[in-house]
């Protein structure tokens, strides 16, 4: 089992550009969540997808959008990039009751905005 | 979201037990206590979770206070590979994980 895979691993973009990050969940998982982790901070929840719908959203602007495909893989899109969007973007997959289930995280995509 | 409080950092020696504390005085009756850790240059990984009773698994033990206002993650015999940031998280039904600053654990050889 490959676990959660994210691509690309590193990315450099220019301010104002748009970026798409990709995530393949762990086999058998149907729920995908995205987190942003700034340097030295804990991960912050962006949103979660289940059955191709956004189920919950954190305190992030509309520039952050996502999508989940029928095979449960997911994309995170960020428009009009700002320098402050530079961070590690983490994808987590899960299945079943979130109270007792564990989330599996990918290695993340390191985004640098210059 | 119910808040947790953890020490910013802790240090221990290899092959000794480590007790990582977490305070959660505003915990509700239905909140589960989860622990995750993040090794350098990796995504977080699940460690353990519990509701009321103490829990053990292959990685660690979780001791929960009788009033549930605090808990302790116990690594019975720390190795250098246990050096990581440890996060204590309450889950009460929300889909998301709410991470705080966590405790940075340093293991000395």
PDB file of C-alpha atoms in Angstrom:
ATOM      1  CA  UNK A   1       0.000   0.000   0.000  1.00  0.00           C
ATOM      2  CA  UNK A   2       1.534   3.279  -1.140  1.00  0.00           C
ATOM      3  CA  UNK A   3      -0.225   5.325   1.506  1.00  0.00           C
ATOM      4  CA  UNK A   4      -1.097   8.937   0.745  1.00  0.00           C
ATOM      5  CA  UNK A   5       0.868  10.341  -2.172  1.00  0.00           C
ATOM      6  CA  UNK A   6       1.183  14.009  -3.048  1.00  0.00           C
ATOM      7  CA  UNK A   7       2.616  15.734  -6.065  1.00  0.00           C
ATOM      8  CA  UNK A   8       4.711  17.634  -6.711  1.00  0.00           C
ATOM      9  CA  UNK A   9       7.005  17.505  -3.680  1.00  0.00           C
ATOM     10  CA  UNK A  10       8.361  21.008  -4.238  1.00  0.00           C
ATOM     11  CA  UNK A  11       7.107  23.939  -6.261  1.00  0.00           C
ATOM     12  CA  UNK A  12       8.190  27.530  -6.827  1.00  0.00           C
ATOM     13  CA  UNK A  13       5.644  30.032  -8.131  1.00  0.00           C
ATOM     14  CA  UNK A  14       5.537  33.760  -8.711  1.00  0.00           C
ATOM     15  CA  UNK A  15       3.195  36.065  -6.828  1.00  0.00           C
ATOM     16  CA  UNK A  16      -0.136  36.341  -8.650  1.00  0.00           C
ATOM     17  CA  UNK A  17       0.115  32.952 -10.340  1.00  0.00           C
ATOM     18  CA  UNK A  18      -2.137  29.978  -9.801  1.00  0.00           C
ATOM     19  CA  UNK A  19      -1.117  26.545  -8.529  1.00  0.00           C
ATOM     20  CA  UNK A  20      -2.659  23.063  -8.426  1.00  0.00           C
ATOM     21  CA  UNK A  21      -1.550  20.427  -5.939  1.00  0.00           C
ATOM     22  CA  UNK A  22      -2.578  16.790  -6.170  1.00  0.00           C
ATOM     23  CA  UNK A  23      -3.288  14.040  -3.679  1.00  0.00           C
ATOM     24  CA  UNK A  24      -4.026  10.334  -3.975  1.00  0.00           C
ATOM     25  CA  UNK A  25      -5.543   8.896  -0.802  1.00  0.00           C
ATOM     26  CA  UNK A  26      -4.625   5.652   0.906  1.00  0.00           C
ATOM     27  CA  UNK A  27      -6.328   2.661  -0.682  1.00  0.00           C
ATOM     28  CA  UNK A  28      -9.860   2.238   0.643  1.00  0.00           C
ATOM     29  CA  UNK A  29     -10.144   5.788   1.990  1.00  0.00           C
ATOM     30  CA  UNK A  30     -12.959   8.010   0.767  1.00  0.00           C
ATOM     31  CA  UNK A  31     -12.311  11.271   2.596  1.00  0.00           C
ATOM     32  CA  UNK A  32      -9.565  13.763   1.786  1.00  0.00           C
ATOM     33  CA  UNK A  33      -8.562  16.785   3.862  1.00  0.00           C
ATOM     34  CA  UNK A  34      -6.064  19.521   3.074  1.00  0.00           C
ATOM     35  CA  UNK A  35      -3.918  21.406   5.584  1.00  0.00           C
ATOM     36  CA  UNK A  36      -1.510  24.313   5.327  1.00  0.00           C
ATOM     37  CA  UNK A  37       1.551  24.316   7.565  1.00  0.00           C
ATOM     38  CA  UNK A  38       3.621  27.475   7.859  1.00  0.00           C
ATOM     39  CA  UNK A  39       7.175  27.178   9.088  1.00  0.00           C
ATOM     40  CA  UNK A  40       7.294  26.478  12.821  1.00  0.00           C
ATOM     41  CA  UNK A  41       3.503  26.174  13.148  1.00  0.00           C
ATOM     42  CA  UNK A  42       1.060  23.319  13.421  1.00  0.00           C
ATOM     43  CA  UNK A  43      -0.996  22.386  10.356  1.00  0.00           C
ATOM     44  CA  UNK A  44      -4.122  24.479   9.732  1.00  0.00           C
ATOM     45  CA  UNK A  45      -7.245  22.899   8.235  1.00  0.00           C
ATOM     46  CA  UNK A  46      -8.229  24.207   4.794  1.00  0.00           C
ATOM     47  CA  UNK A  47     -11.130  21.958   3.762  1.00  0.00           C
ATOM     48  CA  UNK A  48     -12.344  18.391   3.488  1.00  0.00           C
ATOM     49  CA  UNK A  49     -13.913  16.471   0.620  1.00  0.00           C
ATOM     50  CA  UNK A  50     -16.220  13.487   0.809  1.00  0.00           C
ATOM     51  CA  UNK A  51     -18.257  12.014  -2.046  1.00  0.00           C
ATOM     52  CA  UNK A  52     -16.913  14.750  -4.335  1.00  0.00           C
ATOM     53  CA  UNK A  53     -18.405  17.496  -2.145  1.00  0.00           C
ATOM     54  CA  UNK A  54     -16.743  19.972   0.166  1.00  0.00           C
ATOM     55  CA  UNK A  55     -17.930  18.823   3.582  1.00  0.00           C
ATOM     56  CA  UNK A  56     -16.192  21.285   5.864  1.00  0.00           C
ATOM     57  CA  UNK A  57     -14.080  24.373   5.369  1.00  0.00           C
ATOM     58  CA  UNK A  58     -11.597  26.185   7.546  1.00  0.00           C
ATOM     59  CA  UNK A  59     -10.887  29.892   7.713  1.00  0.00           C
ATOM     60  CA  UNK A  60      -9.292  30.295   4.297  1.00  0.00           C
ATOM     61  CA  UNK A  61     -10.253  32.751   1.532  1.00  0.00           C
ATOM     62  CA  UNK A  62     -12.056  31.747  -1.661  1.00  0.00           C
ATOM     63  CA  UNK A  63      -8.720  31.809  -3.480  1.00  0.00           C
ATOM     64  CA  UNK A  64      -8.344  28.317  -2.052  1.00  0.00           C
ATOM     65  CA  UNK A  65     -10.550  25.800  -3.822  1.00  0.00           C
ATOM     66  CA  UNK A  66     -10.570  22.093  -4.296  1.00  0.00           C
ATOM     67  CA  UNK A  67     -12.000  19.146  -6.043  1.00  0.00           C
ATOM     68  CA  UNK A  68     -12.447  15.448  -5.423  1.00  0.00           C
ATOM     69  CA  UNK A  69     -12.678  12.964  -8.261  1.00  0.00           C
ATOM     70  CA  UNK A  70     -14.737   9.753  -8.450  1.00  0.00           C
ATOM     71  CA  UNK A  71     -11.619   7.729  -7.615  1.00  0.00           C
ATOM     72  CA  UNK A  72     -11.336   9.798  -4.378  1.00  0.00           C
ATOM     73  CA  UNK A  73      -8.166  11.612  -5.447  1.00  0.00           C
ATOM     74  CA  UNK A  74      -8.189  15.342  -4.858  1.00  0.00           C
ATOM     75  CA  UNK A  75      -6.745  18.632  -6.021  1.00  0.00           C
ATOM     76  CA  UNK A  76      -6.083  21.851  -4.148  1.00  0.00           C
ATOM     77  CA  UNK A  77      -6.073  25.026  -6.239  1.00  0.00           C
ATOM     78  CA  UNK A  78      -4.793  28.370  -5.062  1.00  0.00           C
ATOM     79  CA  UNK A  79      -5.367  31.469  -7.211  1.00  0.00           C
ATOM     80  CA  UNK A  80      -3.642  34.845  -7.111  1.00  0.00           C
ATOM     81  CA  UNK A  81      -0.770  33.561  -5.021  1.00  0.00           C
ATOM     82  CA  UNK A  82       0.572  35.746  -2.224  1.00  0.00           C
ATOM     83  CA  UNK A  83       3.956  35.550  -0.559  1.00  0.00           C
ATOM     84  CA  UNK A  84       2.139  34.424   2.582  1.00  0.00           C
ATOM     85  CA  UNK A  85       0.886  31.315   0.809  1.00  0.00           C
ATOM     86  CA  UNK A  86       4.383  29.881   1.026  1.00  0.00           C
ATOM     87  CA  UNK A  87       4.006  26.793   3.203  1.00  0.00           C
ATOM     88  CA  UNK A  88       3.926  23.015   3.351  1.00  0.00           C
ATOM     89  CA  UNK A  89       0.588  21.742   2.040  1.00  0.00           C
ATOM     90  CA  UNK A  90      -0.479  18.443   3.521  1.00  0.00           C
ATOM     91  CA  UNK A  91      -3.120  16.042   2.335  1.00  0.00           C
ATOM     92  CA  UNK A  92      -4.722  13.560   4.723  1.00  0.00           C
ATOM     93  CA  UNK A  93      -7.067  10.698   3.939  1.00  0.00           C
ATOM     94  CA  UNK A  94      -9.419   8.828   6.207  1.00  0.00           C
ATOM     95  CA  UNK A  95     -12.441   6.559   6.264  1.00  0.00           C
ATOM     96  CA  UNK A  96     -15.308   6.128   8.644  1.00  0.00           C
ATOM     97  CA  UNK A  97     -16.035   7.780  11.980  1.00  0.00           C
ATOM     98  CA  UNK A  98     -13.665  10.723  12.514  1.00  0.00           C
ATOM     99  CA  UNK A  99     -14.031  10.489  16.284  1.00  0.00           C
ATOM    100  CA  UNK A 100     -12.138   7.217  16.398  1.00  0.00           C
ATOM    101  CA  UNK A 101     -10.557   6.904  12.968  1.00  0.00           C
ATOM    102  CA  UNK A 102      -7.026   7.895  12.189  1.00  0.00           C
ATOM    103  CA  UNK A 103      -5.991  10.234   9.429  1.00  0.00           C
ATOM    104  CA  UNK A 104      -3.083   9.283   7.208  1.00  0.00           C
ATOM    105  CA  UNK A 105      -0.959  12.158   5.947  1.00  0.00           C
ATOM    106  CA  UNK A 106       1.188  12.486   2.873  1.00  0.00           C
ATOM    107  CA  UNK A 107       4.701  13.923   2.856  1.00  0.00           C
ATOM    108  CA  UNK A 108       3.368  17.256   1.682  1.00  0.00           C
ATOM    109  CA  UNK A 109       4.076  19.713  -1.116  1.00  0.00           C
ATOM    110  CA  UNK A 110       6.452  22.530  -0.246  1.00  0.00           C
ATOM    111  CA  UNK A 111       5.192  25.664  -2.048  1.00  0.00           C
ATOM    112  CA  UNK A 112       7.426  28.709  -2.276  1.00  0.00           C
ATOM    113  CA  UNK A 113       5.957  31.940  -3.647  1.00  0.00           C
ATOM    114  CA  UNK A 114       8.493  34.512  -4.816  1.00  0.00           C
TER     115      UNK A 114
ATOM    116  CA  UNK B   1     -12.991  23.843  19.180  1.00  0.00           C
ATOM    117  CA  UNK B   2     -11.877  22.758  22.635  1.00  0.00           C
ATOM    118  CA  UNK B   3      -8.311  23.863  23.334  1.00  0.00           C
ATOM    119  CA  UNK B   4      -5.325  21.901  24.505  1.00  0.00           C
ATOM    120  CA  UNK B   5      -2.186  23.160  26.239  1.00  0.00           C
ATOM    121  CA  UNK B   6       1.182  21.463  25.860  1.00  0.00           C
ATOM    122  CA  UNK B   7       4.727  22.423  26.836  1.00  0.00           C
ATOM    123  CA  UNK B   8       6.636  23.897  23.914  1.00  0.00           C
ATOM    124  CA  UNK B   9       9.546  21.518  24.283  1.00  0.00           C
ATOM    125  CA  UNK B  10      10.821  18.553  26.269  1.00  0.00           C
ATOM    126  CA  UNK B  11      14.052  16.650  26.348  1.00  0.00           C
ATOM    127  CA  UNK B  12      14.812  13.089  27.325  1.00  0.00           C
ATOM    128  CA  UNK B  13      17.492  10.446  26.999  1.00  0.00           C
ATOM    129  CA  UNK B  14      17.505   7.438  24.755  1.00  0.00           C
ATOM    130  CA  UNK B  15      16.043   4.244  26.241  1.00  0.00           C
ATOM    131  CA  UNK B  16      14.315   6.159  29.036  1.00  0.00           C
ATOM    132  CA  UNK B  17      10.547   6.636  29.389  1.00  0.00           C
ATOM    133  CA  UNK B  18       9.028   9.930  28.269  1.00  0.00           C
ATOM    134  CA  UNK B  19       5.836  11.447  29.635  1.00  0.00           C
ATOM    135  CA  UNK B  20       4.292  14.130  27.427  1.00  0.00           C
ATOM    136  CA  UNK B  21       1.533  16.090  29.217  1.00  0.00           C
ATOM    137  CA  UNK B  22      -1.546  17.740  27.737  1.00  0.00           C
ATOM    138  CA  UNK B  23      -4.119  19.892  29.508  1.00  0.00           C
ATOM    139  CA  UNK B  24      -7.647  20.135  28.134  1.00  0.00           C
ATOM    140  CA  UNK B  25      -9.758  21.642  30.897  1.00  0.00           C
ATOM    141  CA  UNK B  26     -12.664  22.540  28.557  1.00  0.00           C
ATOM    142  CA  UNK B  27     -13.048  19.011  27.182  1.00  0.00           C
ATOM    143  CA  UNK B  28     -16.637  17.897  26.664  1.00  0.00           C
ATOM    144  CA  UNK B  29     -18.019  14.484  27.484  1.00  0.00           C
ATOM    145  CA  UNK B  30     -17.971  13.355  23.875  1.00  0.00           C
ATOM    146  CA  UNK B  31     -14.484  14.579  22.938  1.00  0.00           C
ATOM    147  CA  UNK B  32     -11.936  11.919  22.083  1.00  0.00           C
ATOM    148  CA  UNK B  33      -8.274  12.627  22.852  1.00  0.00           C
ATOM    149  CA  UNK B  34      -6.000  11.983  19.885  1.00  0.00           C
ATOM    150  CA  UNK B  35      -2.228  12.201  19.625  1.00  0.00           C
ATOM    151  CA  UNK B  36      -0.295  12.703  16.434  1.00  0.00           C
ATOM    152  CA  UNK B  37       3.411  13.249  15.913  1.00  0.00           C
ATOM    153  CA  UNK B  38       5.361  14.846  13.116  1.00  0.00           C
ATOM    154  CA  UNK B  39       8.879  13.701  12.415  1.00  0.00           C
ATOM    155  CA  UNK B  40      11.240  16.107  10.650  1.00  0.00           C
ATOM    156  CA  UNK B  41      10.368  16.624   6.982  1.00  0.00           C
ATOM    157  CA  UNK B  42       7.327  14.357   7.159  1.00  0.00           C
ATOM    158  CA  UNK B  43       3.578  14.685   7.482  1.00  0.00           C
ATOM    159  CA  UNK B  44       1.950  14.023  10.857  1.00  0.00           C
ATOM    160  CA  UNK B  45       1.287  10.424  11.845  1.00  0.00           C
ATOM    161  CA  UNK B  46      -1.318   8.999  14.176  1.00  0.00           C
ATOM    162  CA  UNK B  47      -0.049   7.737  17.520  1.00  0.00           C
ATOM    163  CA  UNK B  48      -2.993   6.836  19.740  1.00  0.00           C
ATOM    164  CA  UNK B  49      -6.433   7.942  20.885  1.00  0.00           C
ATOM    165  CA  UNK B  50      -8.764   7.396  23.839  1.00  0.00           C
ATOM    166  CA  UNK B  51     -11.979   8.540  25.493  1.00  0.00           C
ATOM    167  CA  UNK B  52     -11.940   7.689  29.184  1.00  0.00           C
ATOM    168  CA  UNK B  53      -9.839   4.616  29.844  1.00  0.00           C
ATOM    169  CA  UNK B  54      -6.084   4.315  29.500  1.00  0.00           C
ATOM    170  CA  UNK B  55      -5.028   2.911  26.146  1.00  0.00           C
ATOM    171  CA  UNK B  56      -1.991   1.006  24.925  1.00  0.00           C
ATOM    172  CA  UNK B  57      -0.726   0.239  21.450  1.00  0.00           C
ATOM    173  CA  UNK B  58       2.559  -0.748  19.889  1.00  0.00           C
ATOM    174  CA  UNK B  59       3.769   2.847  19.751  1.00  0.00           C
ATOM    175  CA  UNK B  60       2.749   4.318  23.093  1.00  0.00           C
ATOM    176  CA  UNK B  61       0.365   4.444  26.038  1.00  0.00           C
ATOM    177  CA  UNK B  62      -2.215   7.106  26.778  1.00  0.00           C
ATOM    178  CA  UNK B  63      -3.074   7.852  30.393  1.00  0.00           C
ATOM    179  CA  UNK B  64      -6.256   9.891  30.871  1.00  0.00           C
ATOM    180  CA  UNK B  65      -7.036  11.640  34.138  1.00  0.00           C
ATOM    181  CA  UNK B  66     -10.210  10.617  35.919  1.00  0.00           C
ATOM    182  CA  UNK B  67     -11.790  14.054  35.328  1.00  0.00           C
ATOM    183  CA  UNK B  68     -10.507  13.969  31.712  1.00  0.00           C
ATOM    184  CA  UNK B  69      -9.068  17.463  32.018  1.00  0.00           C
ATOM    185  CA  UNK B  70      -5.586  16.218  31.270  1.00  0.00           C
ATOM    186  CA  UNK B  71      -3.818  13.314  29.627  1.00  0.00           C
ATOM    187  CA  UNK B  72      -0.279  12.004  29.246  1.00  0.00           C
ATOM    188  CA  UNK B  73       1.302  10.290  26.292  1.00  0.00           C
ATOM    189  CA  UNK B  74       3.873   7.780  27.444  1.00  0.00           C
ATOM    190  CA  UNK B  75       6.727   6.515  25.313  1.00  0.00           C
ATOM    191  CA  UNK B  76       8.023   3.602  27.328  1.00  0.00           C
ATOM    192  CA  UNK B  77      11.523   3.489  25.946  1.00  0.00           C
ATOM    193  CA  UNK B  78      12.449   6.432  23.767  1.00  0.00           C
ATOM    194  CA  UNK B  79      14.669   6.022  20.725  1.00  0.00           C
ATOM    195  CA  UNK B  80      16.297   8.658  18.546  1.00  0.00           C
ATOM    196  CA  UNK B  81      13.537   8.008  15.999  1.00  0.00           C
ATOM    197  CA  UNK B  82      10.979   9.318  18.500  1.00  0.00           C
ATOM    198  CA  UNK B  83      12.335  12.857  18.169  1.00  0.00           C
ATOM    199  CA  UNK B  84       9.385  14.761  16.739  1.00  0.00           C
ATOM    200  CA  UNK B  85       6.693  17.342  17.445  1.00  0.00           C
ATOM    201  CA  UNK B  86       3.847  15.710  19.370  1.00  0.00           C
ATOM    202  CA  UNK B  87       0.328  17.113  19.044  1.00  0.00           C
ATOM    203  CA  UNK B  88      -2.533  16.512  21.470  1.00  0.00           C
ATOM    204  CA  UNK B  89      -5.895  17.021  19.719  1.00  0.00           C
ATOM    205  CA  UNK B  90      -9.514  16.821  20.865  1.00  0.00           C
ATOM    206  CA  UNK B  91     -12.020  15.402  18.414  1.00  0.00           C
ATOM    207  CA  UNK B  92     -15.684  16.002  19.182  1.00  0.00           C
ATOM    208  CA  UNK B  93     -17.417  15.341  15.916  1.00  0.00           C
ATOM    209  CA  UNK B  94     -15.849  17.940  13.690  1.00  0.00           C
ATOM    210  CA  UNK B  95     -14.260  16.422  10.651  1.00  0.00           C
ATOM    211  CA  UNK B  96     -11.109  18.485  10.937  1.00  0.00           C
ATOM    212  CA  UNK B  97      -8.052  18.013  13.125  1.00  0.00           C
ATOM    213  CA  UNK B  98      -7.191  21.170  15.070  1.00  0.00           C
ATOM    214  CA  UNK B  99      -3.445  21.275  15.658  1.00  0.00           C
ATOM    215  CA  UNK B 100      -1.857  23.510  18.272  1.00  0.00           C
ATOM    216  CA  UNK B 101       1.837  24.245  18.564  1.00  0.00           C
ATOM    217  CA  UNK B 102       2.611  20.814  19.974  1.00  0.00           C
ATOM    218  CA  UNK B 103       5.589  19.697  22.050  1.00  0.00           C
ATOM    219  CA  UNK B 104       8.963  19.390  20.378  1.00  0.00           C
ATOM    220  CA  UNK B 105      10.615  16.302  21.863  1.00  0.00           C
ATOM    221  CA  UNK B 106      14.383  16.013  21.733  1.00  0.00           C
ATOM    222  CA  UNK B 107      16.029  12.674  22.481  1.00  0.00           C
ATOM    223  CA  UNK B 108      19.645  12.670  23.606  1.00  0.00           C
ATOM    224  CA  UNK B 109      21.822   9.678  22.735  1.00  0.00           C
TER     225      UNK B 109
END
